Amino acid sequence: MTKPEISYCDIRDWLAGLAAAIELDQIRVDALPKERFPPQYDDGSWRLWRKEHLEFIARLLPTIDEIPPPTLKQIGRLAFKYESAVVNGILLGILADVASKDCAYEELTTAGLFLNELIRRVLLKGVPVAGDARDRITRWVPVTDPLGIAQDTECLYGVPSGCVN
């Protein structure tokens, strides 16, 4: 049986991968023809949304080495035990709260605090499953449309063809 171990490097790679997926998502959206977007689509709002997420991630990255070992251990257990889709929904909720300033933005100033909030929310709502922690953490956020913007009712431009999650 695989152990639920996640390293500081795994967290750094995961957050850097999330940032890269957000940047790639903007590039993909920029390449879509204008007719793919509904009239209510507000390009400026969604660019700002991605930018705010990227700024938040950039703020977390330098604090990864300060994550308390018990938090890292709990994230490993969480990645090992909880369904990726559930964690993804909760993660997107936290990111949306932070980007929209709906939560105490100043309270999630480090990677450790951010991960503790993720742990807290998943433990409240999640249903445990089995799996490999390192593999499961990479599934918490899809590569294509990582913030779920393409599925938002204001957008509905869909995932570009040829993309995978």
PDB file of C-alpha atoms in Angstrom:
ATOM      1  CA  MET A   1       0.000   0.000   0.000  1.00  0.00           C
ATOM      2  CA  THR A   2       1.298   3.449  -0.889  1.00  0.00           C
ATOM      3  CA  LYS A   3       1.990   5.832   1.968  1.00  0.00           C
ATOM      4  CA  PRO A   4       0.182   9.172   2.104  1.00  0.00           C
ATOM      5  CA  GLU A   5       3.370  11.249   1.986  1.00  0.00           C
ATOM      6  CA  ILE A   6       3.566  14.668   0.392  1.00  0.00           C
ATOM      7  CA  SER A   7       6.775  16.696   0.412  1.00  0.00           C
ATOM      8  CA  TYR A   8       7.431  20.411   0.300  1.00  0.00           C
ATOM      9  CA  CYS A   9       8.559  19.847  -3.284  1.00  0.00           C
ATOM     10  CA  ASP A  10       5.218  18.179  -4.116  1.00  0.00           C
ATOM     11  CA  ILE A  11       3.329  21.216  -2.770  1.00  0.00           C
ATOM     12  CA  ARG A  12       5.616  23.602  -4.678  1.00  0.00           C
ATOM     13  CA  ASP A  13       5.119  21.602  -7.894  1.00  0.00           C
ATOM     14  CA  TRP A  14       1.355  21.465  -7.351  1.00  0.00           C
ATOM     15  CA  LEU A  15       1.006  25.224  -6.789  1.00  0.00           C
ATOM     16  CA  ALA A  16       3.389  26.041  -9.649  1.00  0.00           C
ATOM     17  CA  GLY A  17       1.399  23.664 -11.859  1.00  0.00           C
ATOM     18  CA  LEU A  18      -1.824  25.385 -10.856  1.00  0.00           C
ATOM     19  CA  ALA A  19      -0.341  28.765 -11.790  1.00  0.00           C
ATOM     20  CA  ALA A  20       0.893  27.389 -15.116  1.00  0.00           C
ATOM     21  CA  ALA A  21      -2.543  25.894 -15.854  1.00  0.00           C
ATOM     22  CA  ILE A  22      -4.197  29.262 -15.149  1.00  0.00           C
ATOM     23  CA  GLU A  23      -1.749  31.035 -17.464  1.00  0.00           C
ATOM     24  CA  LEU A  24      -2.249  28.412 -20.173  1.00  0.00           C
ATOM     25  CA  ASP A  25      -6.003  28.739 -19.775  1.00  0.00           C
ATOM     26  CA  GLN A  26      -5.762  32.461 -20.584  1.00  0.00           C
ATOM     27  CA  ILE A  27      -3.669  31.692 -23.670  1.00  0.00           C
ATOM     28  CA  ARG A  28      -6.269  29.150 -24.821  1.00  0.00           C
ATOM     29  CA  VAL A  29      -9.113  31.607 -24.251  1.00  0.00           C
ATOM     30  CA  ASP A  30      -7.231  34.315 -26.157  1.00  0.00           C
ATOM     31  CA  ALA A  31      -7.001  31.923 -29.116  1.00  0.00           C
ATOM     32  CA  LEU A  32     -10.750  31.275 -29.255  1.00  0.00           C
ATOM     33  CA  PRO A  33     -12.778  33.095 -31.910  1.00  0.00           C
ATOM     34  CA  LYS A  34     -14.988  35.905 -30.575  1.00  0.00           C
ATOM     35  CA  GLU A  35     -18.163  34.111 -31.695  1.00  0.00           C
ATOM     36  CA  ARG A  36     -17.515  31.355 -29.122  1.00  0.00           C
ATOM     37  CA  PHE A  37     -18.355  33.800 -26.328  1.00  0.00           C
ATOM     38  CA  PRO A  38     -21.871  34.771 -25.291  1.00  0.00           C
ATOM     39  CA  PRO A  39     -22.764  38.487 -25.336  1.00  0.00           C
ATOM     40  CA  GLN A  40     -22.618  38.733 -21.526  1.00  0.00           C
ATOM     41  CA  TYR A  41     -18.995  37.488 -21.407  1.00  0.00           C
ATOM     42  CA  ASP A  42     -16.788  40.091 -19.713  1.00  0.00           C
ATOM     43  CA  ASP A  43     -13.217  39.460 -20.812  1.00  0.00           C
ATOM     44  CA  GLY A  44     -11.776  42.042 -18.415  1.00  0.00           C
ATOM     45  CA  SER A  45     -13.442  40.465 -15.386  1.00  0.00           C
ATOM     46  CA  TRP A  46     -12.158  36.995 -16.183  1.00  0.00           C
ATOM     47  CA  ARG A  47      -8.637  38.275 -16.900  1.00  0.00           C
ATOM     48  CA  LEU A  48      -8.698  39.998 -13.516  1.00  0.00           C
ATOM     49  CA  TRP A  49     -10.040  36.799 -11.904  1.00  0.00           C
ATOM     50  CA  ARG A  50      -7.103  34.793 -13.279  1.00  0.00           C
ATOM     51  CA  LYS A  51      -4.646  37.549 -12.309  1.00  0.00           C
ATOM     52  CA  GLU A  52      -5.903  37.608  -8.713  1.00  0.00           C
ATOM     53  CA  HIS A  53      -5.545  33.837  -8.460  1.00  0.00           C
ATOM     54  CA  LEU A  54      -2.011  34.024  -9.846  1.00  0.00           C
ATOM     55  CA  GLU A  55      -1.091  36.770  -7.382  1.00  0.00           C
ATOM     56  CA  PHE A  56      -2.406  34.692  -4.500  1.00  0.00           C
ATOM     57  CA  ILE A  57      -0.425  31.627  -5.602  1.00  0.00           C
ATOM     58  CA  ALA A  58       2.694  33.772  -6.061  1.00  0.00           C
ATOM     59  CA  ARG A  59       2.238  34.971  -2.490  1.00  0.00           C
ATOM     60  CA  LEU A  60       2.040  31.394  -1.208  1.00  0.00           C
ATOM     61  CA  LEU A  61       5.020  29.935  -3.086  1.00  0.00           C
ATOM     62  CA  PRO A  62       7.783  31.593  -0.999  1.00  0.00           C
ATOM     63  CA  THR A  63       6.172  30.272   2.205  1.00  0.00           C
ATOM     64  CA  ILE A  64       6.099  26.573   1.306  1.00  0.00           C
ATOM     65  CA  ASP A  65       9.167  25.690   3.363  1.00  0.00           C
ATOM     66  CA  GLU A  66       7.401  27.157   6.406  1.00  0.00           C
ATOM     67  CA  ILE A  67       4.499  24.701   6.238  1.00  0.00           C
ATOM     68  CA  PRO A  68       4.385  22.964   9.617  1.00  0.00           C
ATOM     69  CA  PRO A  69       5.229  19.243   9.301  1.00  0.00           C
ATOM     70  CA  PRO A  70       1.841  18.221  10.830  1.00  0.00           C
ATOM     71  CA  THR A  71       0.054  20.229   8.103  1.00  0.00           C
ATOM     72  CA  LEU A  72       2.123  18.556   5.402  1.00  0.00           C
ATOM     73  CA  LYS A  73       1.303  15.180   6.928  1.00  0.00           C
ATOM     74  CA  GLN A  74      -2.433  16.040   7.003  1.00  0.00           C
ATOM     75  CA  ILE A  75      -2.335  17.137   3.347  1.00  0.00           C
ATOM     76  CA  GLY A  76      -0.775  13.788   2.503  1.00  0.00           C
ATOM     77  CA  ARG A  77      -3.569  11.986   4.327  1.00  0.00           C
ATOM     78  CA  LEU A  78      -6.155  14.203   2.666  1.00  0.00           C
ATOM     79  CA  ALA A  79      -4.695  13.515  -0.797  1.00  0.00           C
ATOM     80  CA  PHE A  80      -4.593   9.827   0.037  1.00  0.00           C
ATOM     81  CA  LYS A  81      -8.116   9.543   1.436  1.00  0.00           C
ATOM     82  CA  TYR A  82     -10.440  12.024  -0.305  1.00  0.00           C
ATOM     83  CA  GLU A  83     -11.987  12.084  -3.768  1.00  0.00           C
ATOM     84  CA  SER A  84     -10.197  14.526  -6.073  1.00  0.00           C
ATOM     85  CA  ALA A  85     -13.443  16.024  -7.383  1.00  0.00           C
ATOM     86  CA  VAL A  86     -14.545  16.882  -3.837  1.00  0.00           C
ATOM     87  CA  VAL A  87     -11.199  18.483  -3.023  1.00  0.00           C
ATOM     88  CA  ASN A  88     -11.294  20.360  -6.344  1.00  0.00           C
ATOM     89  CA  GLY A  89     -14.693  21.878  -5.560  1.00  0.00           C
ATOM     90  CA  ILE A  90     -13.599  22.928  -2.092  1.00  0.00           C
ATOM     91  CA  LEU A  91     -10.276  24.243  -3.385  1.00  0.00           C
ATOM     92  CA  LEU A  92     -12.022  26.326  -6.047  1.00  0.00           C
ATOM     93  CA  GLY A  93     -14.320  27.687  -3.348  1.00  0.00           C
ATOM     94  CA  ILE A  94     -11.371  28.803  -1.226  1.00  0.00           C
ATOM     95  CA  LEU A  95      -9.618  30.327  -4.239  1.00  0.00           C
ATOM     96  CA  ALA A  96     -12.810  32.137  -5.240  1.00  0.00           C
ATOM     97  CA  ASP A  97     -13.221  33.458  -1.697  1.00  0.00           C
ATOM     98  CA  VAL A  98      -9.657  34.745  -1.703  1.00  0.00           C
ATOM     99  CA  ALA A  99      -9.816  36.261  -5.198  1.00  0.00           C
ATOM    100  CA  SER A 100     -13.137  37.965  -4.514  1.00  0.00           C
ATOM    101  CA  LYS A 101     -11.988  39.026  -1.042  1.00  0.00           C
ATOM    102  CA  ASP A 102     -15.043  37.251   0.432  1.00  0.00           C
ATOM    103  CA  CYS A 103     -12.978  35.612   3.140  1.00  0.00           C
ATOM    104  CA  ALA A 104     -10.458  37.132   5.473  1.00  0.00           C
ATOM    105  CA  TYR A 105      -7.849  37.484   2.715  1.00  0.00           C
ATOM    106  CA  GLU A 106      -5.235  38.501   5.247  1.00  0.00           C
ATOM    107  CA  GLU A 107      -5.764  35.257   7.166  1.00  0.00           C
ATOM    108  CA  LEU A 108      -4.530  33.027   4.323  1.00  0.00           C
ATOM    109  CA  THR A 109      -1.135  34.674   3.912  1.00  0.00           C
ATOM    110  CA  THR A 110       1.001  31.535   3.883  1.00  0.00           C
ATOM    111  CA  ALA A 111       0.897  28.143   2.218  1.00  0.00           C
ATOM    112  CA  GLY A 112       0.470  26.539   5.643  1.00  0.00           C
ATOM    113  CA  LEU A 113      -2.574  28.632   6.506  1.00  0.00           C
ATOM    114  CA  PHE A 114      -4.058  28.024   3.061  1.00  0.00           C
ATOM    115  CA  LEU A 115      -3.553  24.270   3.350  1.00  0.00           C
ATOM    116  CA  ASN A 116      -4.997  24.221   6.862  1.00  0.00           C
ATOM    117  CA  GLU A 117      -8.140  25.911   5.532  1.00  0.00           C
ATOM    118  CA  LEU A 118      -8.332  23.343   2.733  1.00  0.00           C
ATOM    119  CA  ILE A 119      -7.938  20.531   5.261  1.00  0.00           C
ATOM    120  CA  ARG A 120     -10.600  22.020   7.536  1.00  0.00           C
ATOM    121  CA  ARG A 121     -13.156  22.356   4.737  1.00  0.00           C
ATOM    122  CA  VAL A 122     -12.497  18.930   3.218  1.00  0.00           C
ATOM    123  CA  LEU A 123     -12.820  17.222   6.592  1.00  0.00           C
ATOM    124  CA  LEU A 124     -16.218  18.896   7.002  1.00  0.00           C
ATOM    125  CA  LYS A 125     -17.562  17.748   3.618  1.00  0.00           C
ATOM    126  CA  GLY A 126     -15.403  15.001   2.168  1.00  0.00           C
ATOM    127  CA  VAL A 127     -15.966  11.276   1.958  1.00  0.00           C
ATOM    128  CA  PRO A 128     -12.788   9.186   2.252  1.00  0.00           C
ATOM    129  CA  VAL A 129     -11.614   6.997  -0.657  1.00  0.00           C
ATOM    130  CA  ALA A 130      -8.347   5.161  -1.392  1.00  0.00           C
ATOM    131  CA  GLY A 131      -5.462   6.086  -3.678  1.00  0.00           C
ATOM    132  CA  ASP A 132      -1.881   7.275  -4.026  1.00  0.00           C
ATOM    133  CA  ALA A 133      -1.344  10.681  -2.384  1.00  0.00           C
ATOM    134  CA  ARG A 134       1.126  12.074  -4.949  1.00  0.00           C
ATOM    135  CA  ASP A 135      -1.068  11.002  -7.838  1.00  0.00           C
ATOM    136  CA  ARG A 136      -4.264  12.279  -6.211  1.00  0.00           C
ATOM    137  CA  ILE A 137      -2.904  15.750  -5.382  1.00  0.00           C
ATOM    138  CA  THR A 138      -2.169  16.309  -9.068  1.00  0.00           C
ATOM    139  CA  ARG A 139      -5.844  15.600  -9.825  1.00  0.00           C
ATOM    140  CA  TRP A 140      -7.142  18.298  -7.495  1.00  0.00           C
ATOM    141  CA  VAL A 141      -7.065  20.829 -10.324  1.00  0.00           C
ATOM    142  CA  PRO A 142      -7.610  20.003 -14.001  1.00  0.00           C
ATOM    143  CA  VAL A 143      -5.009  21.150 -16.521  1.00  0.00           C
ATOM    144  CA  THR A 144      -7.661  22.636 -18.801  1.00  0.00           C
ATOM    145  CA  ASP A 145      -9.975  25.295 -17.371  1.00  0.00           C
ATOM    146  CA  PRO A 146      -8.439  25.028 -13.879  1.00  0.00           C
ATOM    147  CA  LEU A 147     -10.693  27.715 -12.392  1.00  0.00           C
ATOM    148  CA  GLY A 148     -13.871  26.430 -14.061  1.00  0.00           C
ATOM    149  CA  ILE A 149     -14.384  29.677 -15.975  1.00  0.00           C
ATOM    150  CA  ALA A 150     -15.417  27.972 -19.228  1.00  0.00           C
ATOM    151  CA  GLN A 151     -18.271  26.308 -17.358  1.00  0.00           C
ATOM    152  CA  ASP A 152     -19.482  29.506 -15.672  1.00  0.00           C
ATOM    153  CA  THR A 153     -22.947  30.603 -16.812  1.00  0.00           C
ATOM    154  CA  GLU A 154     -21.557  33.980 -17.936  1.00  0.00           C
ATOM    155  CA  CYS A 155     -19.042  32.293 -20.220  1.00  0.00           C
ATOM    156  CA  LEU A 156     -20.032  28.875 -21.526  1.00  0.00           C
ATOM    157  CA  TYR A 157     -17.416  29.038 -24.288  1.00  0.00           C
ATOM    158  CA  GLY A 158     -16.485  25.445 -23.456  1.00  0.00           C
ATOM    159  CA  VAL A 159     -13.176  23.712 -23.244  1.00  0.00           C
ATOM    160  CA  PRO A 160     -11.104  24.158 -26.418  1.00  0.00           C
ATOM    161  CA  SER A 161     -11.047  21.042 -28.582  1.00  0.00           C
ATOM    162  CA  GLY A 162      -8.015  18.815 -28.263  1.00  0.00           C
ATOM    163  CA  CYS A 163      -7.528  19.650 -24.563  1.00  0.00           C
ATOM    164  CA  VAL A 164      -7.366  17.083 -21.820  1.00  0.00           C
ATOM    165  CA  ASN A 165      -7.925  17.212 -18.063  1.00  0.00           C
TER     166      ASN A 165
END
